PDB file of C-alpha atoms in Angstrom:
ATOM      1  CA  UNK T   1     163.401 163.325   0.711  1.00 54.00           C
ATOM      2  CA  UNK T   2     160.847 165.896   2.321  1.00 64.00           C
ATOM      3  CA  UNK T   3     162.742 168.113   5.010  1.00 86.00           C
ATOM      4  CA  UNK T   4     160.397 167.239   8.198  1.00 92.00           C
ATOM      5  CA  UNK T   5     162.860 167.716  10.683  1.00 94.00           C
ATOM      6  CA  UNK T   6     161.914 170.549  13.238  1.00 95.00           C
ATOM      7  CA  UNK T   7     158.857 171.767  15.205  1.00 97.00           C
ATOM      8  CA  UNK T   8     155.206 171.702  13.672  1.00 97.00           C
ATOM      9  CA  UNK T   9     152.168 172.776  14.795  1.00 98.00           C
ATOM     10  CA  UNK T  10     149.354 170.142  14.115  1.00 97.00           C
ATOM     11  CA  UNK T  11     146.017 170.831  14.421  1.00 96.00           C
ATOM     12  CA  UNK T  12     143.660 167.538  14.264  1.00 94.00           C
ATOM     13  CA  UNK T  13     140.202 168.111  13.248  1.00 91.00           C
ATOM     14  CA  UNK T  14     138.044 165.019  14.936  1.00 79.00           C
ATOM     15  CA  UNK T  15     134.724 164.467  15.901  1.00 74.00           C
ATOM     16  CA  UNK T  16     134.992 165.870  19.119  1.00 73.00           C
ATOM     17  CA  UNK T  17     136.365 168.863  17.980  1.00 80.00           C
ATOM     18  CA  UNK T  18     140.048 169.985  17.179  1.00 88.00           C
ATOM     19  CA  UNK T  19     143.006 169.180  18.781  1.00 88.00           C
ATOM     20  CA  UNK T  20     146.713 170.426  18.714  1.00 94.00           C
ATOM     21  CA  UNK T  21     149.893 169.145  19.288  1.00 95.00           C
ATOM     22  CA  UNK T  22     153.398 170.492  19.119  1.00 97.00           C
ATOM     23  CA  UNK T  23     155.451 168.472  17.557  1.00 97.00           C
ATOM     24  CA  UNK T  24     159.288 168.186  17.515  1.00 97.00           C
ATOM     25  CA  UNK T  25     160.895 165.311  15.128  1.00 97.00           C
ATOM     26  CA  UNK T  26     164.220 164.229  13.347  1.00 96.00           C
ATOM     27  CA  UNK T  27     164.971 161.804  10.908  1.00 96.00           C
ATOM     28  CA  UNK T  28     167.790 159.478  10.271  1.00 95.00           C
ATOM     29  CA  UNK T  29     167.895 157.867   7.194  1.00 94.00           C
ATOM     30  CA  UNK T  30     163.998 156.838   7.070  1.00 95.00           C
ATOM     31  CA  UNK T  31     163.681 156.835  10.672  1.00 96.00           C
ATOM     32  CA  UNK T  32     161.479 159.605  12.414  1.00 97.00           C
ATOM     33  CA  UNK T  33     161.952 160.564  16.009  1.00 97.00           C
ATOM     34  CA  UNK T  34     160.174 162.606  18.353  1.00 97.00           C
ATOM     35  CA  UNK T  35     158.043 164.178  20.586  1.00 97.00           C
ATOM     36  CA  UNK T  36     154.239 165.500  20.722  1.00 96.00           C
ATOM     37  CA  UNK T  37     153.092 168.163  22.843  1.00 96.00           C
ATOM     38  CA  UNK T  38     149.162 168.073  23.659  1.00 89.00           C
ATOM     39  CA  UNK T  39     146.796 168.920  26.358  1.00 86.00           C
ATOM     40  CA  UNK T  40     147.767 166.263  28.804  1.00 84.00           C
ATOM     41  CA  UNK T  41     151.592 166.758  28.013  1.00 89.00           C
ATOM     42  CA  UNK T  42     154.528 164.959  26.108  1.00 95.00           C
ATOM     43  CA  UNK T  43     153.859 161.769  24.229  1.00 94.00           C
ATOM     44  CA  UNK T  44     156.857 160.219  22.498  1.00 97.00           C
ATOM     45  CA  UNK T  45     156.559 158.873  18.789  1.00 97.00           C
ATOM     46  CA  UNK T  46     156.352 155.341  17.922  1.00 97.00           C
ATOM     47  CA  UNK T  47     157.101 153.557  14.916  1.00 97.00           C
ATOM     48  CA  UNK T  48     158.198 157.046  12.793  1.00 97.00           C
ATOM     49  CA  UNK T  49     159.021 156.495   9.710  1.00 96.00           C
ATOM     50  CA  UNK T  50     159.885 159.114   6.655  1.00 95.00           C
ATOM     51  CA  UNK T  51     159.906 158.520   3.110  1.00 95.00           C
ATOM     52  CA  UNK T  52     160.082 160.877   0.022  1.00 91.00           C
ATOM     53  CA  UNK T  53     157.319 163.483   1.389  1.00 93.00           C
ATOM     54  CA  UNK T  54     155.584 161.091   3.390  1.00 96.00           C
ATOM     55  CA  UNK T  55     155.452 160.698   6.989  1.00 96.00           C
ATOM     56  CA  UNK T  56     153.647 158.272   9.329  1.00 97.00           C
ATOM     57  CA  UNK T  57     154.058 157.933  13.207  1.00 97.00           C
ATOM     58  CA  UNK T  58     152.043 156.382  15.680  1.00 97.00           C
ATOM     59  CA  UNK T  59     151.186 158.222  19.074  1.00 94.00           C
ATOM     60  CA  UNK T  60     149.537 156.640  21.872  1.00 92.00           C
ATOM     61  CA  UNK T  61     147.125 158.916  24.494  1.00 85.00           C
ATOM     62  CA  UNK T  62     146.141 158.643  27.616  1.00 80.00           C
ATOM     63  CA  UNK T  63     143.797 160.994  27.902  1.00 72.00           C
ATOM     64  CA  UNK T  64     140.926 161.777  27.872  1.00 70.00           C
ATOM     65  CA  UNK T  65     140.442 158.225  26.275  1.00 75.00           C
ATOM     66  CA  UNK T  66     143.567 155.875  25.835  1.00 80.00           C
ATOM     67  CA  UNK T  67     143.906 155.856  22.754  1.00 84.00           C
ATOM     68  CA  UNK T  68     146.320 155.296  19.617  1.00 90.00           C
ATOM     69  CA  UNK T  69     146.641 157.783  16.625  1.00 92.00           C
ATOM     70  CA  UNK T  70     148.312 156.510  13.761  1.00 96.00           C
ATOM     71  CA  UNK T  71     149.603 159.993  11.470  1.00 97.00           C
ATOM     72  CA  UNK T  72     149.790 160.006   7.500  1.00 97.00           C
ATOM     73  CA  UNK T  73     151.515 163.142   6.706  1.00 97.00           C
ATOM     74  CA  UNK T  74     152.383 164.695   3.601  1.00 97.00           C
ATOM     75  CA  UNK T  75     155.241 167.319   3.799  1.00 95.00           C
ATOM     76  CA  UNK T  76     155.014 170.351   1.232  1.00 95.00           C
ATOM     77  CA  UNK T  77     157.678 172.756   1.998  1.00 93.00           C
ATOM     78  CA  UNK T  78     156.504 174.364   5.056  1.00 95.00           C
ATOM     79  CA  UNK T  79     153.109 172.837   5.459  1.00 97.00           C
ATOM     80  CA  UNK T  80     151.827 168.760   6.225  1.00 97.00           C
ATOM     81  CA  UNK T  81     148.461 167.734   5.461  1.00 97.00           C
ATOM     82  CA  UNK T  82     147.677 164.105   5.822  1.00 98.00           C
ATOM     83  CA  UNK T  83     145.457 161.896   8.230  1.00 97.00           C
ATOM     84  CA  UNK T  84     145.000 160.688  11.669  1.00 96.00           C
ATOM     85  CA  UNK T  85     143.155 157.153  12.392  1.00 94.00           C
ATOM     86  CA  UNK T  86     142.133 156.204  15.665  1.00 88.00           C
ATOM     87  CA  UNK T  87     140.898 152.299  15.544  1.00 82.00           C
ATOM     88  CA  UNK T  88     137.037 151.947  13.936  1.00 85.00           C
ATOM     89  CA  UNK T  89     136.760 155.838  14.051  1.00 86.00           C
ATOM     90  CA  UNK T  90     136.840 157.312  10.038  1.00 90.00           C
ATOM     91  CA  UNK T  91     139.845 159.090   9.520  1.00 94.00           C
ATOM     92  CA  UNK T  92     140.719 162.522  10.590  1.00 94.00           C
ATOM     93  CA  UNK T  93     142.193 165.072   8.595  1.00 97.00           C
ATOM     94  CA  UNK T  94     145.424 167.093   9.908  1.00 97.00           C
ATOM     95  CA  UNK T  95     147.183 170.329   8.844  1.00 97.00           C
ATOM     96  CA  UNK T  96     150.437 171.848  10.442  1.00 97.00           C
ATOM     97  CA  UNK T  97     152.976 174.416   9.913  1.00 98.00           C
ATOM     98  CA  UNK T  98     156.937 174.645  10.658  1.00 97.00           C
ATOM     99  CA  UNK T  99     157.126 176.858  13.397  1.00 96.00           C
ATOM    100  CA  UNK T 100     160.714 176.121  13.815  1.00 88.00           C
TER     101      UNK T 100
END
């Protein structure tokens, strides 16, 4: 099983431009947990699962648009690449490093 559990910086490449979040997660068994730190504050994770090196969580924004991201994540060490999807919008892509 990937080690995911700690604080990443993600940055989200979309079409209107990039956006970051700090995120804090655990796991428990295949269970992810945690918190995402953007622009307009703390969103909580939903629906976080982890398995082998893959991660996927869903995270629902407010603002500017409401909005739900649903996160594919590959962990390599120290490093996640992976996905974002936002309903009929194409996918995308997402990078982040362990800051902690």
């Amino acid at each position: 099983m990937a080690d995911i559990d700690g604080t990443w910086a993600l940055e989200v490449a979309t079409l209107a431009g990039s956006r970051r979040f700090d995120l804090t997660v655990t796991t428990e068994g295949t269970t992810l947990t945690g918190t995402a730190v953007g622009s307009t504050g703390p969103v909580p994770l939903r629906h976080g699962t982890a398995v082998g090196d893959t991660a996927e969580f869903v995270l629902d924004l407010a603002a500017p648009l409401p909005m739900s991201l649903v996160f594919e994540l590959r962990v390599i060490g120290d490093r996640v690449t992976g996905t974002a999807q936002s309903g009929p919008f194409p996918p995308s892509s997402v990078l982040g490093t362990r800051t902690g």
